[in-house]
Tab-separated table of C-alpha atoms and ligand atoms in Angstrom:
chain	number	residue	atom	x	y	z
D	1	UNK	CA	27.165	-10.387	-20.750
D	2	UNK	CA	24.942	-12.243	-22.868
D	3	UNK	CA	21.622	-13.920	-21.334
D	4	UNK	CA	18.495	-15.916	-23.321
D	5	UNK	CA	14.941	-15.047	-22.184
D	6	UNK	CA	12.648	-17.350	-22.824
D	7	UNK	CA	8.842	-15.464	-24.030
D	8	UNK	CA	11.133	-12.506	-24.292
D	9	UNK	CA	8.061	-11.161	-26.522
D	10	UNK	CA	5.383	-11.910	-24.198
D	11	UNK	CA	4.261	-9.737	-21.459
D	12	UNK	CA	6.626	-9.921	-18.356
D	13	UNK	CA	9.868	-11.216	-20.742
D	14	UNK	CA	9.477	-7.873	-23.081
D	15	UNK	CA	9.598	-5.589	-20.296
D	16	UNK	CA	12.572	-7.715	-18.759
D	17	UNK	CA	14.462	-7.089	-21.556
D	18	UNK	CA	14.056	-3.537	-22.192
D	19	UNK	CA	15.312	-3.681	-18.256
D	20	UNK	CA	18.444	-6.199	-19.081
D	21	UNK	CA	19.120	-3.837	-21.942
D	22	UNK	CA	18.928	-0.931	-20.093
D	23	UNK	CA	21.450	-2.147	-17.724
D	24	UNK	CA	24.329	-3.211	-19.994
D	25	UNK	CA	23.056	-7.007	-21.433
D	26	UNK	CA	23.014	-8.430	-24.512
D	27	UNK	CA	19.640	-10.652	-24.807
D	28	UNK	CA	18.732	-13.033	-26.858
D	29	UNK	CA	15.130	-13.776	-26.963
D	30	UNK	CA	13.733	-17.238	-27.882
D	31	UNK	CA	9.807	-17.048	-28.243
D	32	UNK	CA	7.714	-19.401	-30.561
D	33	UNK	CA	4.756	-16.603	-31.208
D	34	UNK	CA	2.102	-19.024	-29.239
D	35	UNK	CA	0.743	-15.883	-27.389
D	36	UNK	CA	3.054	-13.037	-28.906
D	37	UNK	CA	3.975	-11.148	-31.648
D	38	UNK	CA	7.059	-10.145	-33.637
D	39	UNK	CA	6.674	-6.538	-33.849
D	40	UNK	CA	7.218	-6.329	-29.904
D	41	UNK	CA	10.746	-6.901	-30.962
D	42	UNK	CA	10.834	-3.755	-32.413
D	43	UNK	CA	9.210	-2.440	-30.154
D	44	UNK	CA	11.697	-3.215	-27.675
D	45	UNK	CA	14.457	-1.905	-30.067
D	46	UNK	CA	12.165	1.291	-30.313
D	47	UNK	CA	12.645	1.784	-26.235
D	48	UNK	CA	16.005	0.989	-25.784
D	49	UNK	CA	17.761	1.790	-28.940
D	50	UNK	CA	19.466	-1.881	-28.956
D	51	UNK	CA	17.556	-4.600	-31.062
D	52	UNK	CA	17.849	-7.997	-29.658
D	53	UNK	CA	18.852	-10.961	-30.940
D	54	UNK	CA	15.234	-13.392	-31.906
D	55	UNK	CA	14.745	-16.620	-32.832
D	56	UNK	CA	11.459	-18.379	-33.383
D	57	UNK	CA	11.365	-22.083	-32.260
D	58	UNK	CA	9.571	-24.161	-29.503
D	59	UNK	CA	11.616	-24.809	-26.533
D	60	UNK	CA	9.666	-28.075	-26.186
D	61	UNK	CA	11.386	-29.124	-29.460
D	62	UNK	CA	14.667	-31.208	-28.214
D	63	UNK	CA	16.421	-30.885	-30.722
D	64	UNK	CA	16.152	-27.366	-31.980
D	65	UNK	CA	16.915	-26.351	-28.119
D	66	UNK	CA	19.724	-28.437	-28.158
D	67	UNK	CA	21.307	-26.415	-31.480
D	68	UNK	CA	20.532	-23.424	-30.014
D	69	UNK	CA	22.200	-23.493	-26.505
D	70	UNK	CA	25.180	-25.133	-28.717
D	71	UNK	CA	25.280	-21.829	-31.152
D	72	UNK	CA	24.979	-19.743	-27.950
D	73	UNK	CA	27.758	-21.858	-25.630
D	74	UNK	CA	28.748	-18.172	-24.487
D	75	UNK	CA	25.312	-17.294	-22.275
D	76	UNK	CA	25.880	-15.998	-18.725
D	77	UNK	CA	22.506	-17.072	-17.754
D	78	UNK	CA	18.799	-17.602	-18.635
D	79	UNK	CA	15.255	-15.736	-18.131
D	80	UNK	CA	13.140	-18.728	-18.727
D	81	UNK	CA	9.151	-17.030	-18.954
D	82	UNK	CA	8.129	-19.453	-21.939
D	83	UNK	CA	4.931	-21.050	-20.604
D	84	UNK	CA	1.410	-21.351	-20.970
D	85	UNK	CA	-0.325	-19.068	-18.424
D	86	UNK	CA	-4.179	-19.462	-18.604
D	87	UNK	CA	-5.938	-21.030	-15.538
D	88	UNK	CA	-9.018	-22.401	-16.937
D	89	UNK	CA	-7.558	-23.451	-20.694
D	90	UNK	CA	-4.957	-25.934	-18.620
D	91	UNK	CA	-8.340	-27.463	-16.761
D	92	UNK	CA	-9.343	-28.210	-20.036
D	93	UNK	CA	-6.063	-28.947	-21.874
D	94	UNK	CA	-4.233	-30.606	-19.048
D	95	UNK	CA	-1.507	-31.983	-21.169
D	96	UNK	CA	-0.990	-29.844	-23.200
D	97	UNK	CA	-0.067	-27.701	-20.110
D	98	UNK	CA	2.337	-30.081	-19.102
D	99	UNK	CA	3.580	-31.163	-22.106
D	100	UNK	CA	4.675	-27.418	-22.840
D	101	UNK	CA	5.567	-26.149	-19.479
D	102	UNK	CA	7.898	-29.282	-18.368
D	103	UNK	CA	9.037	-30.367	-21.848
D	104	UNK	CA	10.873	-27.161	-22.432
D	105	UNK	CA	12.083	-26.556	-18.775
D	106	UNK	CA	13.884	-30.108	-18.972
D	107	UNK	CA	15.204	-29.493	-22.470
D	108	UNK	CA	16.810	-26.249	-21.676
D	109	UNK	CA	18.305	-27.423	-18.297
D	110	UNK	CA	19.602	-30.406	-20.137
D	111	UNK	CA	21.035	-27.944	-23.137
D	112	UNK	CA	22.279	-25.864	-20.490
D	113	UNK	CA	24.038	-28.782	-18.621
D	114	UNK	CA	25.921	-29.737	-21.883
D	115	UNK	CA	26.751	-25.962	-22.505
D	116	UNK	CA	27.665	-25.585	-18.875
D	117	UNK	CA	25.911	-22.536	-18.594
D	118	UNK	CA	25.254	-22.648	-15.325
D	119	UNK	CA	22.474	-19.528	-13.994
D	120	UNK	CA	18.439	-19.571	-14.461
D	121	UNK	CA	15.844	-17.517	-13.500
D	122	UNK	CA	12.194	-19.273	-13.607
D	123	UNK	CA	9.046	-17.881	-13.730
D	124	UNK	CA	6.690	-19.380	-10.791
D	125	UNK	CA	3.845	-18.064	-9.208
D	126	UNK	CA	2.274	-17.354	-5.924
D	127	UNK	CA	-0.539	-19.741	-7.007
D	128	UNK	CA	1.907	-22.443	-5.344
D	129	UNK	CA	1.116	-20.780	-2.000
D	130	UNK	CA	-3.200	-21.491	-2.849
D	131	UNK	CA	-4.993	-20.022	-0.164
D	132	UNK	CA	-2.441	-19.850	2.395
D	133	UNK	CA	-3.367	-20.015	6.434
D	134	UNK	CA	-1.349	-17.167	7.199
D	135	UNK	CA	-1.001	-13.300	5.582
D	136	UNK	CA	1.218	-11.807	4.740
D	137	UNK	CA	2.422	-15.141	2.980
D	138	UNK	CA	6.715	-15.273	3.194
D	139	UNK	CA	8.290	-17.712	1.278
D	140	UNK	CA	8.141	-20.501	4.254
D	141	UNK	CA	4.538	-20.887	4.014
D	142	UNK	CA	3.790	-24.683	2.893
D	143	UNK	CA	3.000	-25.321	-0.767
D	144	UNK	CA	-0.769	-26.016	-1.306
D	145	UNK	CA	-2.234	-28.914	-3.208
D	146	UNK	CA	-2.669	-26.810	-6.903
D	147	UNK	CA	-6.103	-26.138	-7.818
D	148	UNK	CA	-5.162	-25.996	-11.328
D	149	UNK	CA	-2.757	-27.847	-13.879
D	150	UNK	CA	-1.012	-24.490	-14.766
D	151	UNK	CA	-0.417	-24.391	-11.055
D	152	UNK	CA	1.002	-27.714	-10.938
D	153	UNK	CA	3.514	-27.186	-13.668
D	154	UNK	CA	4.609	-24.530	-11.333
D	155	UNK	CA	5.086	-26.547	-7.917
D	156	UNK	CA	6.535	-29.582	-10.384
D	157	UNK	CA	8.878	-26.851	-11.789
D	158	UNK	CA	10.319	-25.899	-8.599
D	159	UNK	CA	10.476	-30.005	-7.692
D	160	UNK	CA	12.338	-30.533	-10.924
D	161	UNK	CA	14.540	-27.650	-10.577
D	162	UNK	CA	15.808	-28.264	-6.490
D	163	UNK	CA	16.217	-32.143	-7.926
D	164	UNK	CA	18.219	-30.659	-10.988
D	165	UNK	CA	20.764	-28.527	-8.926
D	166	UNK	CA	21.503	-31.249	-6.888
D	167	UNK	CA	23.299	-33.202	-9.541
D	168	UNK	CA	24.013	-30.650	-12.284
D	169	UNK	CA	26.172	-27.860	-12.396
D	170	UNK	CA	23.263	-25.725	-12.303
D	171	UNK	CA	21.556	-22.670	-9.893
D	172	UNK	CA	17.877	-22.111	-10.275
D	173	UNK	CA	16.322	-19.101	-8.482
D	174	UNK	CA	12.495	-19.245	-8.631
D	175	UNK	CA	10.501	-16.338	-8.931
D	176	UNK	CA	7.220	-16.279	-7.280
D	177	UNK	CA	5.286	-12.932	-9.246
D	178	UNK	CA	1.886	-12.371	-7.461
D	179	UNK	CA	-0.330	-10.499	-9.762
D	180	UNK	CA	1.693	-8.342	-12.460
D	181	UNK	CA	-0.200	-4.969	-14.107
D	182	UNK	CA	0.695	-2.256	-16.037
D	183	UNK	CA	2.598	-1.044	-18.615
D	184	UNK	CA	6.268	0.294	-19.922
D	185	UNK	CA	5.755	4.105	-19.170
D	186	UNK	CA	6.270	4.758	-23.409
D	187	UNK	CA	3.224	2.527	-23.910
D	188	UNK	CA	4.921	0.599	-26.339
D	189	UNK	CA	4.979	-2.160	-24.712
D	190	UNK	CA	1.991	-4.093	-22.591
D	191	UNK	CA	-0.232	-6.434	-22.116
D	192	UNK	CA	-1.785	-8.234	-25.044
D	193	UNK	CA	-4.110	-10.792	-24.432
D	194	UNK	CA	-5.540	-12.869	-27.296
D	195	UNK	CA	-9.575	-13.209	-27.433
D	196	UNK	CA	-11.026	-12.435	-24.274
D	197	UNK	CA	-8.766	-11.238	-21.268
D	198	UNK	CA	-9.123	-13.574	-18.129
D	199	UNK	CA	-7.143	-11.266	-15.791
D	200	UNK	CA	-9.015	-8.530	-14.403
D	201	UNK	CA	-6.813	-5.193	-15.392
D	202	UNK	CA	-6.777	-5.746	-19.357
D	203	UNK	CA	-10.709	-6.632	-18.668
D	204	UNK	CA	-11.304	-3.506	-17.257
D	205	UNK	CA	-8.709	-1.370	-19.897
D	206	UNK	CA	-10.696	-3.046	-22.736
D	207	UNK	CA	-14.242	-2.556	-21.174
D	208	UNK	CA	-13.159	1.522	-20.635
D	209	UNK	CA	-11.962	1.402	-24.582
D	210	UNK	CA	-15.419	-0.091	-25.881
D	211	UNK	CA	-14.349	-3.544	-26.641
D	212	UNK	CA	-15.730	-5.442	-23.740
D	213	UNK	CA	-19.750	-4.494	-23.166
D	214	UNK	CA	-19.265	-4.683	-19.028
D	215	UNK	CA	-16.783	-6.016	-16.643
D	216	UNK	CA	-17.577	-9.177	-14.388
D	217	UNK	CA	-16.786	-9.065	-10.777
D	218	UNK	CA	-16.695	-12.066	-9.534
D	219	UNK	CA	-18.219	-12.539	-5.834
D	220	UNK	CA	-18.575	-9.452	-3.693
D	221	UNK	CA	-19.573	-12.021	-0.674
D	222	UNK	CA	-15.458	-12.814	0.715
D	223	UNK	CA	-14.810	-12.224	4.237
D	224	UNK	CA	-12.677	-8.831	2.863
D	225	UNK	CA	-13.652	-5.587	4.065
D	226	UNK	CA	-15.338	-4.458	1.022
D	227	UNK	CA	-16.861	-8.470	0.125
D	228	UNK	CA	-14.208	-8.666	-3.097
D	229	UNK	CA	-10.932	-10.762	-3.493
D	230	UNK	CA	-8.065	-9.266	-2.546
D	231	UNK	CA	-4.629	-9.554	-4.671
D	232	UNK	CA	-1.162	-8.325	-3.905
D	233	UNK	CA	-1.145	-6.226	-7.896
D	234	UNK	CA	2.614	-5.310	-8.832
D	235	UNK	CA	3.880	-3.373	-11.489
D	236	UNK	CA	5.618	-5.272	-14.438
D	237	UNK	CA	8.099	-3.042	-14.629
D	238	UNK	CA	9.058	-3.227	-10.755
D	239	UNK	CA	8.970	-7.749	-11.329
D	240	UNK	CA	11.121	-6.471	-14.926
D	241	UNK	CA	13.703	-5.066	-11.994
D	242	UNK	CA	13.478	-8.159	-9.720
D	243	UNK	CA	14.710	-10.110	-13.208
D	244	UNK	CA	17.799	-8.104	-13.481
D	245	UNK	CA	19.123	-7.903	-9.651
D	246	UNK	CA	18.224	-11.639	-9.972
D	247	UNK	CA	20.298	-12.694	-13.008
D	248	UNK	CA	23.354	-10.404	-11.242
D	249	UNK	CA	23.266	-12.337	-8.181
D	250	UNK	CA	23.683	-15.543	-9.798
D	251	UNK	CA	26.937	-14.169	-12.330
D	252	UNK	CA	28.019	-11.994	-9.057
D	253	UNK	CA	27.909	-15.252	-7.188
D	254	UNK	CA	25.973	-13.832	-4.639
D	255	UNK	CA	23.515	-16.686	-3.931
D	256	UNK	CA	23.317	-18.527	-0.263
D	257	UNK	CA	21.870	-21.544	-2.049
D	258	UNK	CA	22.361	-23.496	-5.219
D	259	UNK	CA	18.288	-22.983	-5.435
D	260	UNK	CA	16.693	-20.026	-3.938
D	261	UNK	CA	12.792	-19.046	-4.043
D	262	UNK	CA	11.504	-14.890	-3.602
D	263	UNK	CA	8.302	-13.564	-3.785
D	264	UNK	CA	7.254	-10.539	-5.804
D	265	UNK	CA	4.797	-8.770	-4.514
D	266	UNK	CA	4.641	-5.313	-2.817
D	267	UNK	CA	3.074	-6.858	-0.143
D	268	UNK	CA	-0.007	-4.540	-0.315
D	269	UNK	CA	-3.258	-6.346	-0.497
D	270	UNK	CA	-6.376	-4.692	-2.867
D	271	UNK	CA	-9.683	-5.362	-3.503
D	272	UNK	CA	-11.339	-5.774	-7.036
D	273	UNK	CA	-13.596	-2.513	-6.421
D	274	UNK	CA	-9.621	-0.807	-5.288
D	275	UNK	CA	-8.672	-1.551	-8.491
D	276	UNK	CA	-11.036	-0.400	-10.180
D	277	UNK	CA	-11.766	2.988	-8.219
D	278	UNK	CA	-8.058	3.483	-8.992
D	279	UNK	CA	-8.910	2.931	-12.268
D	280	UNK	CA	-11.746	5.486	-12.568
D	281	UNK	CA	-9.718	7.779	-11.035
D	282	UNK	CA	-6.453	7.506	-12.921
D	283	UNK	CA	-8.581	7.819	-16.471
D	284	UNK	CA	-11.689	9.804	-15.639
D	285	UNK	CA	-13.695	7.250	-17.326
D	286	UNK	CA	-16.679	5.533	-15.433
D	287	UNK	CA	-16.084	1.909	-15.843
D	288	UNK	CA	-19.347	-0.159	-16.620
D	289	UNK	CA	-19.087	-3.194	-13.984
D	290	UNK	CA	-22.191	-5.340	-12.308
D	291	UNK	CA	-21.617	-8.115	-9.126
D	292	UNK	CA	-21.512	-11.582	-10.239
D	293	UNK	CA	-21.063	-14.883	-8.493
D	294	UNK	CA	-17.438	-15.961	-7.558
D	295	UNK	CA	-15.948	-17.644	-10.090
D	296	UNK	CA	-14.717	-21.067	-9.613
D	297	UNK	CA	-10.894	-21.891	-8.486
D	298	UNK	CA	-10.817	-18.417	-7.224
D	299	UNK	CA	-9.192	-18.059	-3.565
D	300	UNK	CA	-10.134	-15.307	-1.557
D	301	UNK	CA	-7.179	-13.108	-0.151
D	302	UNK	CA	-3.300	-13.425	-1.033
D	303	UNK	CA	-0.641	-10.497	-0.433
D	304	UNK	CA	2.875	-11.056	-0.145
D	305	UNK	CA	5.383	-11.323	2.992
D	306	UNK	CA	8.390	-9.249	0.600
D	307	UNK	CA	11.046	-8.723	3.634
D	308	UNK	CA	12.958	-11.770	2.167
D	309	UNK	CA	13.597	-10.170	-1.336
D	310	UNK	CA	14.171	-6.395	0.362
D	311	UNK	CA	16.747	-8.298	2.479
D	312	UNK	CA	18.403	-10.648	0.632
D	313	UNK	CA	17.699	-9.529	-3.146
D	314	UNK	CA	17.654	-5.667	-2.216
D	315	UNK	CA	14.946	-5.411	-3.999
D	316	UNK	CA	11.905	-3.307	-3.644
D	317	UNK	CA	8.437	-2.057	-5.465
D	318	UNK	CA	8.867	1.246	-5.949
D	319	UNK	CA	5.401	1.683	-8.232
D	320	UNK	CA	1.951	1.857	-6.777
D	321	UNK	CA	-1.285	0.974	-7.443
D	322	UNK	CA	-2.471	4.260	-9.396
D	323	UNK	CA	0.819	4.262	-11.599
D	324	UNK	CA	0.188	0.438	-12.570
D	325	UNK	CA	-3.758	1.462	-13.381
D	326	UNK	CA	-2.692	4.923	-15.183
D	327	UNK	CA	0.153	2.879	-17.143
D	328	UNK	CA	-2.220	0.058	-18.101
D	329	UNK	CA	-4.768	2.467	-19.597
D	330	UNK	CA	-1.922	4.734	-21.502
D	331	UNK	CA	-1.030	1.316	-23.277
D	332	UNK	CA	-4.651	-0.294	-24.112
D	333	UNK	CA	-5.136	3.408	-25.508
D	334	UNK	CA	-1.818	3.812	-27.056
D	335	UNK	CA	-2.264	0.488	-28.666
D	336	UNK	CA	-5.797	0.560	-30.055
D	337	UNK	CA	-4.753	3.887	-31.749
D	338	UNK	CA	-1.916	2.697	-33.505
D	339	UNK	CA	-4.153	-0.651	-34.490
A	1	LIG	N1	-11.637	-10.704	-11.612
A	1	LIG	C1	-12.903	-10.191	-11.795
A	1	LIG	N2	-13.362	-10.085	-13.079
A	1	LIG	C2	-12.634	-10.449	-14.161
A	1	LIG	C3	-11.333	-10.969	-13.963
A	1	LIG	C4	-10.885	-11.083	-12.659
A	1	LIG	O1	-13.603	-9.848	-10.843
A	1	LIG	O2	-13.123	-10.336	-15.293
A	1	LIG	C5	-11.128	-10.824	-10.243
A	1	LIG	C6	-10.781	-12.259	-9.864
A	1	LIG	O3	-11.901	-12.931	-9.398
A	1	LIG	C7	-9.690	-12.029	-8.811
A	1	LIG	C8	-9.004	-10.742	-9.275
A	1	LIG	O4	-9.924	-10.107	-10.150
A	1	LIG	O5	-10.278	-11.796	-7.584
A	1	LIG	C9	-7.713	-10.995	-10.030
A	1	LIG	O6	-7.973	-11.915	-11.063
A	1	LIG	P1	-6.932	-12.217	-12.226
A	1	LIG	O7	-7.579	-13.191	-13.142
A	1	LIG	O8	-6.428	-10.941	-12.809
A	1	LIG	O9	-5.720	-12.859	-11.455
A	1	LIG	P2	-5.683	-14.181	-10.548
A	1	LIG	O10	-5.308	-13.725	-9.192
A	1	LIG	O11	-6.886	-14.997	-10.681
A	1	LIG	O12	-4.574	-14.990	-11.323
A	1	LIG	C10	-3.258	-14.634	-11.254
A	1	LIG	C11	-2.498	-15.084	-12.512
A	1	LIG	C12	-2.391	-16.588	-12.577
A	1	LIG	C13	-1.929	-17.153	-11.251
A	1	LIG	C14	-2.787	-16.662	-10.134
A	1	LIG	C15	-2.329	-17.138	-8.810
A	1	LIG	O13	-3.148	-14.621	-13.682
A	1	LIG	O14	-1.442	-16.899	-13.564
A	1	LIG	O15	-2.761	-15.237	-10.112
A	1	LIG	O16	-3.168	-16.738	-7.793
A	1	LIG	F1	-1.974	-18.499	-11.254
């Protein structure tokens, strides 16, 4: 059972294919470097013993994705995590945002049409949901105008994948990951921002390692119980899971709809200060932090509704929020030693 992941180097695809791996699949992994590296290939081979298959092109490139899906006619499915990911670069690059995320979507949905490969497995985001009226949010709640164009190419994803299925031989399910953390428990694999980090867990890992002078939190005046935004944080390696029992429903033939949506989360909610008081306590290191104002685009509270994807995916997170902290700091450390 062979299956292409898309960013298979990056952060959530590496760990999904240690996982696919690890339960019996061949991968291939597509991944043009943008925000990766090649050694992670290894890296991968160095957990699970099995070295995947890599190629280095960009999926927004018609023509090279057309030769590939041709070469690889025999794929059960596709992972498809190749995307840019950074809030505030796509309100400044707009098109390049949607150049990249839609270009490559269509081209390997048409190269998958041709190659009647029929399964994929997208990458969305609870950003679709903004700041939804009701918590916990399930999978019904309406799609908010996005406050970003990263968030659009989501929501236009999903719009170009339900329009796809409808006239291709094709089933989409959408993954919607709420806010992934942590680490493979070898610390071989991570996170790996380039330059600064925007996301608050490899801001805090590289402010405890003496990279970072002092962590930012942004607004301690929400209407939360300790004044900072609260997130619904999941481990990667529990969304790595979701990837797999995903990808087997679709060859199993298990799916109720040609395109189905789930939510990741654990459907916990935590503050900033949780996070990082797990943090302190998980490394024993006092983490140098000050109060600042909100920052912009931010919305206040979002935790998942997961019954849907315990029911129908049978799929739970098993990992909580002081093994995603104690995982994240094993890997920043593990890393900057070996660097
Ligand atoms: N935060 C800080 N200081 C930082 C970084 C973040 O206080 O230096 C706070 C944020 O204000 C927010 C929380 O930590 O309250 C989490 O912030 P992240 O940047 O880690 O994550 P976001 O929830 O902002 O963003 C994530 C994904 C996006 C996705 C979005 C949808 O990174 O891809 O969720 O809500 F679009």
């Amino acid at each position: 059972m062979k299956i292409l992941v898309t960013g298979g180097t990056g952060y959530i695809g590496s760990h999904t294919v240690v996982e696919l791996q690890s339960q019996g699949f061949e991968v291939v992994i597509v991944d043009n470097l943008s925000n990766s590296q090649a050694w992670i290939v290894d890296a991968i081979a160095d957990i699970s013993g099995k070295k995947p298959v890599f190629e280095q092109f960009d999926l927004a490139d018609q023509k090279l994705t057309s030769e590939f899906f041709k070469r690889h006619n025999d794929l059960q499915g596709v992972i498809h995590f190749a995307a840019y990911k950074a809030v505030g670069e796509s309100v400044e690059k707009p098109l390049m945002y949607y150049r990249n995320n839609l270009v490559s979507l269509m081209n390997i949905l048409e190269a998958m049409t041709e190659n009647q490969i029929e399964n994929l497995v997208f990458s969305s985001s609870c950003t679709v949901y903004g700041q939804p009226d009701e918590l916990p949010v399930s999978e019904k709640a309406p799609i908010k105008l996005a406050e970003s164009p990263y968030g659009n190419t989501k929501q236009i994803s999903e719009e170009i994948l339900k329009d796809t299925i409808k006239s291709a031989k094709i089933n989409a399910i959408a993954l919607r990951y709420f806010n992934p953390i942590g680490a493979h428990q070898t610390a071989k694999i991570g996170e790996l921002p380039l330059g600064v980090p925007n996301n608050l867990v490899p801001f805090i890992t590289q402010t405890a390692i003496g990279l970072r002078q002092q962590l930012s939190v942004f607004g301690d005046d929400y209407n939360t119980p300790d004044g900072t935004a609260i997130r619904d944080y999941i481990h990667v390696v529990d969304l790595a899971e979701a990837h797999v029992v995903a990808v087997k429903r679709m060859i199993e033939k298990q799916m109720k709809n040609a395109f189905e949506v789930f939510n990741l989360g654990t459907g916990n909610g935590y503050s900033v200060l949780d996070v990082i008081k797990s943090f302190e306590k998980v490394s024993g290191e006092k983490l140098n932090y000050k109060i600042v104002d909100r920052r912009a685009g931010d919305v206040e509270k979002v935790w998942a509704n997961p019954e849907w994807s315990h029911k129908e995916l049978g799929w739970k997170a098993k990992r909580n929020l002081d093994e995603m902290t104690a995982s994240a700091w094993k890997w920043e450390q593990y890393y900057r030693n070996k660097n």
